[in-house]
PDB file of C-alpha atoms in Angstrom:
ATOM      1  CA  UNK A 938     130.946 151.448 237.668  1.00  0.00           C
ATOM      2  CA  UNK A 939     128.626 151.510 240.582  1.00  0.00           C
ATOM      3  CA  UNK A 940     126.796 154.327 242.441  1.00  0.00           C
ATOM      4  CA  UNK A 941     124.390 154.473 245.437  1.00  0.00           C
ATOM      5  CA  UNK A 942     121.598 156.558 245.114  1.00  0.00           C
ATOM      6  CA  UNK A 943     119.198 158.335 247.657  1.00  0.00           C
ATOM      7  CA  UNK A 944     116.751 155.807 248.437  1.00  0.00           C
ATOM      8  CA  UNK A 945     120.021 153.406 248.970  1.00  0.00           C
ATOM      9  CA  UNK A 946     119.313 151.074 246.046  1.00  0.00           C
ATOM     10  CA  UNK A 947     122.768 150.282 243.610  1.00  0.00           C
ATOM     11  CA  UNK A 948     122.741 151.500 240.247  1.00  0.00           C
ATOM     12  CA  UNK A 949     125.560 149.990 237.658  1.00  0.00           C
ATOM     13  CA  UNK A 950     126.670 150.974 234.603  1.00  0.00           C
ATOM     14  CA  UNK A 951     129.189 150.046 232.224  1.00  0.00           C
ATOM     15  CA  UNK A 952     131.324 146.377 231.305  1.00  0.00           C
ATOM     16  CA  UNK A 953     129.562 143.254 232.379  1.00  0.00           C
ATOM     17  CA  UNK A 954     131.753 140.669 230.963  1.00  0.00           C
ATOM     18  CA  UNK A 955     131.519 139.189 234.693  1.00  0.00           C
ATOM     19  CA  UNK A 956     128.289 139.914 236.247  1.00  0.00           C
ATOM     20  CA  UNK A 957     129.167 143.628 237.320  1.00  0.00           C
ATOM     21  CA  UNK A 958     125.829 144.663 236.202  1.00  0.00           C
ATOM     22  CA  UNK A 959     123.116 141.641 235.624  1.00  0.00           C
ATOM     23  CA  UNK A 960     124.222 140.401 239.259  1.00  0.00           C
ATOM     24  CA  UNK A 961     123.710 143.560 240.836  1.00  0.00           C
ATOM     25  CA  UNK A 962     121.564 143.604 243.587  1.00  0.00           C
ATOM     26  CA  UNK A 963     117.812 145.297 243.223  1.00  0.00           C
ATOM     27  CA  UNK A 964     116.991 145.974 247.038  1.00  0.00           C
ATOM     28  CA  UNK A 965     117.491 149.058 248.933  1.00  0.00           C
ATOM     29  CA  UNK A 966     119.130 149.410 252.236  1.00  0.00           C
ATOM     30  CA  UNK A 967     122.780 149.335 251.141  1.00  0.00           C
ATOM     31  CA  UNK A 968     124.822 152.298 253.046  1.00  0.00           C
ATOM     32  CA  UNK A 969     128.008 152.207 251.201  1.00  0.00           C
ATOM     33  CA  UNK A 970     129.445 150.554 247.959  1.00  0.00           C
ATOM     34  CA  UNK A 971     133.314 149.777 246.464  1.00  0.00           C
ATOM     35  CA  UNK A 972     134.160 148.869 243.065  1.00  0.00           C
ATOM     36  CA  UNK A 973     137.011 146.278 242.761  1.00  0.00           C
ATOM     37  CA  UNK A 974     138.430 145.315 239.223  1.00  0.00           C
ATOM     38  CA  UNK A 975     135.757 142.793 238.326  1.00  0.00           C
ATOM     39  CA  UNK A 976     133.392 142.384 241.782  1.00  0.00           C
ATOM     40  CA  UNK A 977     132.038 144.767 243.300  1.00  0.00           C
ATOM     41  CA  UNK A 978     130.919 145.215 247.184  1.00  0.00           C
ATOM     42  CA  UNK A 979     127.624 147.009 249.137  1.00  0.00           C
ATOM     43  CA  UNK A 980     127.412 147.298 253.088  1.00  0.00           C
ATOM     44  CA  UNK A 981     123.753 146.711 253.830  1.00  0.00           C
ATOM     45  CA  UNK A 982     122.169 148.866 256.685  1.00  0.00           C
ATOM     46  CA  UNK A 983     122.059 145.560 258.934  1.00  0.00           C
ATOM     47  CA  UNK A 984     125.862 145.353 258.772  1.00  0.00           C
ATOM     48  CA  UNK A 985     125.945 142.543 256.233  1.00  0.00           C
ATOM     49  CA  UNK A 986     127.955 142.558 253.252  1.00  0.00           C
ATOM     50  CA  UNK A 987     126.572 141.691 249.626  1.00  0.00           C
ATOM     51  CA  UNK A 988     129.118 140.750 246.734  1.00  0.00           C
ATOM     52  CA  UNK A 989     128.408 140.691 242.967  1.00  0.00           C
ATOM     53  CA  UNK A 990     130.264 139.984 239.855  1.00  0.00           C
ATOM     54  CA  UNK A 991     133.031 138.381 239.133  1.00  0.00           C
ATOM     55  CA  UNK A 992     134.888 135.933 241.694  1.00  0.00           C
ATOM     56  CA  UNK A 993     137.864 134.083 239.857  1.00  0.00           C
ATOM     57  CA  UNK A 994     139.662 134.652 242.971  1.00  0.00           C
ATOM     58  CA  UNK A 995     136.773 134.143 245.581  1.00  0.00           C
ATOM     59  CA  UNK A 996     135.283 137.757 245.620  1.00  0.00           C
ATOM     60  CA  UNK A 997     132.047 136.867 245.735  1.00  0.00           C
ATOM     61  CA  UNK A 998     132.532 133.073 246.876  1.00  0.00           C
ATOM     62  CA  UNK A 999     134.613 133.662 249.511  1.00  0.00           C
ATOM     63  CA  UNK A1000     132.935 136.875 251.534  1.00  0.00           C
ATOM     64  CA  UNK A1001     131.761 136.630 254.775  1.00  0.00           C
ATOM     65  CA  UNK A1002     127.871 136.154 255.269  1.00  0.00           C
ATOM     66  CA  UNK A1003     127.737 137.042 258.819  1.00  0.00           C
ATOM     67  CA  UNK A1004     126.590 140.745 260.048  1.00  0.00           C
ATOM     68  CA  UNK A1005     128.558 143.009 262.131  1.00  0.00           C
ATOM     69  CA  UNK A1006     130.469 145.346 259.209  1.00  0.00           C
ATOM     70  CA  UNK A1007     130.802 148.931 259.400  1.00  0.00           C
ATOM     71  CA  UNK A1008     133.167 149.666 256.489  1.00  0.00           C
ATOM     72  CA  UNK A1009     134.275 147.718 253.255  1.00  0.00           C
ATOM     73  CA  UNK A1010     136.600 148.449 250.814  1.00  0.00           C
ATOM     74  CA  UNK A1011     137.548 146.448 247.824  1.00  0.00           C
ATOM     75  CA  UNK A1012     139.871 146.988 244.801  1.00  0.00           C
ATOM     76  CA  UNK A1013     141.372 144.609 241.915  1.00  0.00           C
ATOM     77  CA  UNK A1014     140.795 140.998 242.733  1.00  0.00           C
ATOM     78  CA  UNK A1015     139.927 141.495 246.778  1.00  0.00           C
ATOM     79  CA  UNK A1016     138.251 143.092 249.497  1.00  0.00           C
ATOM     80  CA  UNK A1017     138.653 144.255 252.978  1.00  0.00           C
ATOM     81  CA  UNK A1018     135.629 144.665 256.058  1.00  0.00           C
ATOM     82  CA  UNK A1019     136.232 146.333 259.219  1.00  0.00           C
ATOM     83  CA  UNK A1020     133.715 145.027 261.854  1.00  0.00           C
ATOM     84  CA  UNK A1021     131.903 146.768 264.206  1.00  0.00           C
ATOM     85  CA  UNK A1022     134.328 145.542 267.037  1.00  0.00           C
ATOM     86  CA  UNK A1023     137.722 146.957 265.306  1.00  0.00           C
ATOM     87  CA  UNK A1024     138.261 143.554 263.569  1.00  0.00           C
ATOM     88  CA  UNK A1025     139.319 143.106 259.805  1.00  0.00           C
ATOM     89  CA  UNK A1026     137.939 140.789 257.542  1.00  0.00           C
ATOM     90  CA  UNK A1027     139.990 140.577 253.841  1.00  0.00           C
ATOM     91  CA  UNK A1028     138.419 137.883 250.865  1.00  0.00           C
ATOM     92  CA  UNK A1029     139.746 137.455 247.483  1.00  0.00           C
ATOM     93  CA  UNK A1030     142.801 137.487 245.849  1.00  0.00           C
ATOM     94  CA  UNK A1031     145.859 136.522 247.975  1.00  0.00           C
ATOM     95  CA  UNK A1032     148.545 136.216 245.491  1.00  0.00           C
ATOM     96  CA  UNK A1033     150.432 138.905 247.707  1.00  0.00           C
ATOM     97  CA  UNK A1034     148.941 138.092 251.211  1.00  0.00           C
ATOM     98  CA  UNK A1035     146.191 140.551 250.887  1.00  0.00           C
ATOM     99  CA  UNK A1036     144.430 137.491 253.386  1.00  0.00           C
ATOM    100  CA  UNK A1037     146.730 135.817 254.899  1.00  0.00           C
ATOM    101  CA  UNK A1038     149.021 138.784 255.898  1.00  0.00           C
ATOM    102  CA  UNK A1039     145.796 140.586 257.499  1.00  0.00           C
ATOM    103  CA  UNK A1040     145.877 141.653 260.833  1.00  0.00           C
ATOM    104  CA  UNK A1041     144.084 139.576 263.497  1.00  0.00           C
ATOM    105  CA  UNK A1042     143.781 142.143 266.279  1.00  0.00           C
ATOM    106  CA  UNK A1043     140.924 144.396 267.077  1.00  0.00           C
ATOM    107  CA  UNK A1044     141.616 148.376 267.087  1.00  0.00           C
ATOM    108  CA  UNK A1045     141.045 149.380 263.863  1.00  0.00           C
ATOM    109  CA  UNK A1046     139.185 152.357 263.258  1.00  0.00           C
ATOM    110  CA  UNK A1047     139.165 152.627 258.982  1.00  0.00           C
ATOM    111  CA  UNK A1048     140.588 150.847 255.982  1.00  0.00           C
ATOM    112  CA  UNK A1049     141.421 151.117 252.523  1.00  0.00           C
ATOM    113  CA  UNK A1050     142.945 149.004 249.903  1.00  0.00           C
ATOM    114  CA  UNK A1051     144.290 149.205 246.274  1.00  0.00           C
ATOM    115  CA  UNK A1052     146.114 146.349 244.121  1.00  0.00           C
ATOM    116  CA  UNK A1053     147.672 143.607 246.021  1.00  0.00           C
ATOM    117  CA  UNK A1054     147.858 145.469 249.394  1.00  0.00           C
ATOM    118  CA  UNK A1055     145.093 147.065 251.842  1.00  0.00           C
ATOM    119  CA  UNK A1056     146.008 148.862 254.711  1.00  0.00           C
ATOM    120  CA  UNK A1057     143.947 150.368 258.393  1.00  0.00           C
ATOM    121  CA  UNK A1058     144.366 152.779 260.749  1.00  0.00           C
ATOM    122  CA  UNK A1059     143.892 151.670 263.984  1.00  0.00           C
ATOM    123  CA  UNK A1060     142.250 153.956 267.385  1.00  0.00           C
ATOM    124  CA  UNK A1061     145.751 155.283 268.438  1.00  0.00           C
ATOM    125  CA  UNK A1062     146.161 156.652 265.504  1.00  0.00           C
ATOM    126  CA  UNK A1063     149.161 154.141 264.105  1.00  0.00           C
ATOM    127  CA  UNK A1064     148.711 152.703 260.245  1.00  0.00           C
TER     128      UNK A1064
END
């Protein structure tokens, strides 16, 4: 489990058979956090993304470095970005084209993902 607490440093708790706690990170300036089924994922304040735990499916290995992300989301083996210009970034697991069925157009507004599928919603309102 992870949680983000005032001061916008991670806390974990729980199984760490893959790094989900001692790989944690120890800074503050995260402004959100998911929990995916061995990884988990924090948005920093500068729009960067920060990965830790497990990556037998390129969780951590694979996630972009760059800046520019509003929202993440991340769940079993992958994860999902949205950047700052409506773009979405997936890593991870793609044994059911959770990457390489992504979307490549701009216009998304949120996103979510669960399992072997994510999904957004895009600025005219359409899923």
């Amino acid at each position: 489990s992870v949680g983000l607490r005032d001061d916008r440093t991670v806390v974990t708790w729980g199984g760490n058979s893959h790094g989900e706690r001692d790989d944690a990170p120890t800074c503050p300036g995260f402004v959100a956090i998911a929990c995916g089924g061995r990884h988990s994922v924090g948005l920093r304040d500068d729009g960067k993304v920060v990965t830790w735990g497990g990556s037998s499916h390129g969780q951590r290995d694979d996630a972009p470095t760059c800046a520019g992300f509003v929202a993440i989301a991340c769940r079993g083996g992958h994860s999902v970005g949205l950047r700052d210009d409506g773009t979405v970034v997936t890593w991870g697991d793609n044994t059911y084209g959770q990457r390489d069925d992504a979307p490549t157009s701009a216009g998304f507004v949120a996103i979510a993902c669960r399992g072997g599928h994510s999904v957004g919603l895009r600025d005219d309102g359409t899923v």
